[in-house]
CSV table of C-alpha atoms in Angstrom, one decimal:
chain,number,residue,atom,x,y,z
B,282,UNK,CA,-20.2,-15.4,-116.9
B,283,UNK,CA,-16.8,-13.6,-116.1
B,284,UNK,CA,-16.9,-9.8,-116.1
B,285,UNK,CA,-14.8,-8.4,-119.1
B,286,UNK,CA,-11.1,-7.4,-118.0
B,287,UNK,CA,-10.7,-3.5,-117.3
B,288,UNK,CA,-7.5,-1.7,-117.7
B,289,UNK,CA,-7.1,2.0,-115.1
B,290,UNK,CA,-9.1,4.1,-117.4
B,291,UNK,CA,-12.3,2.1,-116.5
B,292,UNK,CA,-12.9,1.0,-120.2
B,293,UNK,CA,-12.6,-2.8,-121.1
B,294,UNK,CA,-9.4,-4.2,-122.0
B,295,UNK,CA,-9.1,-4.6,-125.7
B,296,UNK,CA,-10.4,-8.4,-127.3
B,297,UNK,CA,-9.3,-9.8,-130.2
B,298,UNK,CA,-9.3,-9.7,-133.0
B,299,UNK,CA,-6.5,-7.1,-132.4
B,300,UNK,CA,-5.1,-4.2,-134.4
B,301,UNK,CA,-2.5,-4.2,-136.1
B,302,UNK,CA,-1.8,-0.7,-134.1
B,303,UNK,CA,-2.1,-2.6,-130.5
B,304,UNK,CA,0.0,-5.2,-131.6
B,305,UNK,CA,3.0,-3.0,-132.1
B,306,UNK,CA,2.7,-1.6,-128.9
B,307,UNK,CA,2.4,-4.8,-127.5
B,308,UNK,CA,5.7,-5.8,-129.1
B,309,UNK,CA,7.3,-2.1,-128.2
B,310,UNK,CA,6.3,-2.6,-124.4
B,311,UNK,CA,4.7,0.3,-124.8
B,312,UNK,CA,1.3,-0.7,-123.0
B,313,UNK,CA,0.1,-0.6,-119.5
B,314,UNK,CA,1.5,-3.6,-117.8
B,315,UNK,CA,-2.6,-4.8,-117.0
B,316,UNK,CA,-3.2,-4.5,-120.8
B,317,UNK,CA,0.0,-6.5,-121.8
B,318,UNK,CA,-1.1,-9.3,-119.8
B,319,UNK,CA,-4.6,-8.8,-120.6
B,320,UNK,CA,-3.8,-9.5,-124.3
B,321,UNK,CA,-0.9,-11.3,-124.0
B,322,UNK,CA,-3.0,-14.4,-122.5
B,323,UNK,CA,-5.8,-13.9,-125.5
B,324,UNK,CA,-3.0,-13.8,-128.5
B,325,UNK,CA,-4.1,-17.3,-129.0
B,326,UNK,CA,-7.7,-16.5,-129.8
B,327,UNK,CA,-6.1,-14.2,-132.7
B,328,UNK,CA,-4.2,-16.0,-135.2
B,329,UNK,CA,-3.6,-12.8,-137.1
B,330,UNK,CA,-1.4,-11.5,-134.4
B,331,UNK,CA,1.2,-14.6,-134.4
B,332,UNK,CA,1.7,-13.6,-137.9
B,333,UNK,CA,1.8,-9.5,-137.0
B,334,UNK,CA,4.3,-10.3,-133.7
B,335,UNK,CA,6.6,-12.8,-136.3
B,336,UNK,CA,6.7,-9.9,-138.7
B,337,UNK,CA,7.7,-7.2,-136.2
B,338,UNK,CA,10.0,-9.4,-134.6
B,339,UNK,CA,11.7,-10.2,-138.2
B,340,UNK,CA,11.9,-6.8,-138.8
B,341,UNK,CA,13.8,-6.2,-135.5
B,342,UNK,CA,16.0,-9.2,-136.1
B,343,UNK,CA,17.2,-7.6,-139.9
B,344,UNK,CA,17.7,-4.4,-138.8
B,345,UNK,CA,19.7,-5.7,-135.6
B,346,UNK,CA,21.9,-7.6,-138.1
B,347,UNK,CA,22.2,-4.4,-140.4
B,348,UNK,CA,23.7,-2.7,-137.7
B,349,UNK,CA,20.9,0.2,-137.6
B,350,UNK,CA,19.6,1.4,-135.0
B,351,UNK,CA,16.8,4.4,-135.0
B,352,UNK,CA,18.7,7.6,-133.0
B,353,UNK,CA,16.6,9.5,-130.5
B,354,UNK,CA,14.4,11.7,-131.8
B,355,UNK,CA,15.4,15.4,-131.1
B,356,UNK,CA,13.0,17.5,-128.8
B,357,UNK,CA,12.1,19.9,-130.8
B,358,UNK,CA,10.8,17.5,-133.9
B,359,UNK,CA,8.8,15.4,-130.8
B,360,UNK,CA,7.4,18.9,-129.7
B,361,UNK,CA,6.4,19.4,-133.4
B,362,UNK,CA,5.0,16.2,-134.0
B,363,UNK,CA,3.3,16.6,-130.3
B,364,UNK,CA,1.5,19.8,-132.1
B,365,UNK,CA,0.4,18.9,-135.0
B,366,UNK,CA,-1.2,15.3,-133.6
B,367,UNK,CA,-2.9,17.5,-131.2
B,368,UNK,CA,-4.1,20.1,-133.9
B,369,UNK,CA,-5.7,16.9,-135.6
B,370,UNK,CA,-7.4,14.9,-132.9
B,371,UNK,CA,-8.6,18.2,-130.7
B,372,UNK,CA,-6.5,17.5,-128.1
């Protein structure tokens, strides 16, 4: 039997069936490169996430052709946000 993958925090890399949530990272490159890889090579064992990655990469494709793009968000609004996420998860 082959040890489950673990990403640097020491807990196991995520299996599918994947969230919605992990998917869209996935697709922002937003996780750590050992994850990405992790569940990039077990997308196949999900069938739900070909149909979540098609979706986010429509969705990139019409707003690309719409000509919008999302502008940075200012600091102070991130610092807010920053706040009020930590307010409600005790962090």
């Amino acid at each position: 039997m082959v040890p489950s993958a673990k990403h640097r925090a020491g807990r196991p890399a995520p299996e599918p069936p994947y969230s919605t949530e992990l998917l869209a990272d996935l697709h922002a490159d937003v996780l750590e490169p050992e994850v990405a890889a992790h569940v990039r090579s077990r997308l196949a064992a999900d069938p739900h996430a070909a149909q979540v990655l098609a979706a986010l990469d429509r969705v990139q494709t019409e707003l690309r052709e719409r000509g919008q793009s999302a502008a940075p968000m200012p600091d102070a609004i991130a610092a807010r946000l920053d706040s009020v996420i930590d307010r409600l998860t005790g962090g």
